mmCIF file of C-alpha atoms in Angstrom:
data_model
loop_
_atom_site.group_PDB
_atom_site.id
_atom_site.type_symbol
_atom_site.label_atom_id
_atom_site.label_comp_id
_atom_site.label_asym_id
_atom_site.label_seq_id
_atom_site.Cartn_x
_atom_site.Cartn_y
_atom_site.Cartn_z
ATOM 1 C CA UNK A 1151 -22.542 11.424 -25.478
ATOM 2 C CA UNK A 1152 -20.947 9.197 -22.806
ATOM 3 C CA UNK A 1153 -21.169 9.719 -19.041
ATOM 4 C CA UNK A 1154 -17.871 11.064 -17.556
ATOM 5 C CA UNK A 1155 -17.617 8.139 -15.103
ATOM 6 C CA UNK A 1156 -17.803 5.643 -17.974
ATOM 7 C CA UNK A 1157 -15.065 7.536 -19.833
ATOM 8 C CA UNK A 1158 -12.894 7.474 -16.678
ATOM 9 C CA UNK A 1159 -13.284 3.690 -16.261
ATOM 10 C CA UNK A 1160 -12.537 3.081 -19.935
ATOM 11 C CA UNK A 1161 -9.380 5.205 -19.727
ATOM 12 C CA UNK A 1162 -8.010 3.998 -16.376
ATOM 13 C CA UNK A 1163 -9.593 0.600 -15.764
ATOM 14 C CA UNK A 1164 -11.098 1.441 -12.362
ATOM 15 C CA UNK A 1165 -13.602 3.845 -10.838
ATOM 16 C CA UNK A 1166 -12.732 7.060 -9.037
ATOM 17 C CA UNK A 1167 -13.725 5.439 -5.728
ATOM 18 C CA UNK A 1168 -11.146 2.662 -6.267
ATOM 19 C CA UNK A 1169 -8.371 5.049 -7.313
ATOM 20 C CA UNK A 1170 -6.454 5.449 -4.025
ATOM 21 C CA UNK A 1171 -6.570 1.703 -3.337
ATOM 22 C CA UNK A 1172 -5.429 0.334 -6.668
ATOM 23 C CA UNK A 1173 -2.005 1.843 -7.192
ATOM 24 C CA UNK A 1174 1.039 0.719 -5.198
ATOM 25 C CA UNK A 1175 2.650 3.393 -3.026
ATOM 26 C CA UNK A 1176 5.922 1.521 -2.597
ATOM 27 C CA UNK A 1177 7.680 -1.788 -2.098
ATOM 28 C CA UNK A 1178 8.203 -3.571 1.231
ATOM 29 C CA UNK A 1179 11.874 -3.505 2.203
ATOM 30 C CA UNK A 1180 11.699 -6.996 3.715
ATOM 31 C CA UNK A 1181 9.543 -9.166 1.436
ATOM 32 C CA UNK A 1182 9.540 -7.051 -1.741
ATOM 33 C CA UNK A 1183 5.746 -7.058 -2.191
ATOM 34 C CA UNK A 1184 3.978 -3.990 -3.528
ATOM 35 C CA UNK A 1185 2.398 -1.903 -0.783
ATOM 36 C CA UNK A 1186 -1.103 -0.772 -1.593
ATOM 37 C CA UNK A 1187 -2.819 2.115 0.154
ATOM 38 C CA UNK A 1188 -5.389 0.269 2.260
ATOM 39 C CA UNK A 1189 -7.547 1.101 5.212
ATOM 40 C CA UNK A 1190 -5.437 -1.174 7.436
ATOM 41 C CA UNK A 1191 -2.395 0.886 6.592
ATOM 42 C CA UNK A 1192 1.273 0.089 6.328
ATOM 43 C CA UNK A 1193 4.342 0.644 8.470
ATOM 44 C CA UNK A 1194 6.648 3.544 7.697
ATOM 45 C CA UNK A 1195 10.132 3.808 9.168
ATOM 46 C CA UNK A 1196 13.050 6.130 8.554
ATOM 47 C CA UNK A 1197 14.450 3.559 6.076
ATOM 48 C CA UNK A 1198 11.305 2.992 4.049
ATOM 49 C CA UNK A 1199 7.991 1.158 3.930
ATOM 50 C CA UNK A 1200 6.866 -2.246 5.153
ATOM 51 C CA UNK A 1201 3.604 -4.038 4.380
ATOM 52 C CA UNK A 1202 2.984 -4.803 8.069
ATOM 53 C CA UNK A 1203 4.628 -4.764 11.497
ATOM 54 C CA UNK A 1204 5.749 -8.383 11.118
ATOM 55 C CA UNK A 1205 7.887 -7.507 8.074
ATOM 56 C CA UNK A 1206 9.248 -4.468 9.900
ATOM 57 C CA UNK A 1207 10.311 -6.561 12.908
ATOM 58 C CA UNK A 1208 11.864 -9.196 10.663
ATOM 59 C CA UNK A 1209 13.822 -6.573 8.719
ATOM 60 C CA UNK A 1210 15.282 -5.036 11.885
ATOM 61 C CA UNK A 1211 15.622 -8.491 13.543
ATOM 62 C CA UNK A 1212 13.435 -7.497 16.495
ATOM 63 C CA UNK A 1213 12.291 -10.393 18.640
ATOM 64 C CA UNK A 1214 8.546 -10.328 19.348
ATOM 65 C CA UNK A 1215 9.207 -10.812 23.080
ATOM 66 C CA UNK A 1216 11.461 -7.736 23.357
ATOM 67 C CA UNK A 1217 8.697 -5.151 23.286
#
């Protein structure tokens, strides 16, 4: 008999604790990188998702000095 956590890792390739951080939740509209659910977070706008505020500002052509 195998422990349920071992079965889960063998089936999915990661532990339950890693689950929310291993799958992409979307693609950055500016750079095209996969956006992972991380503790730092991501930027969400009405158009879509960005991996960080820098990509968001670049996408909308916002100058850093404007805000």
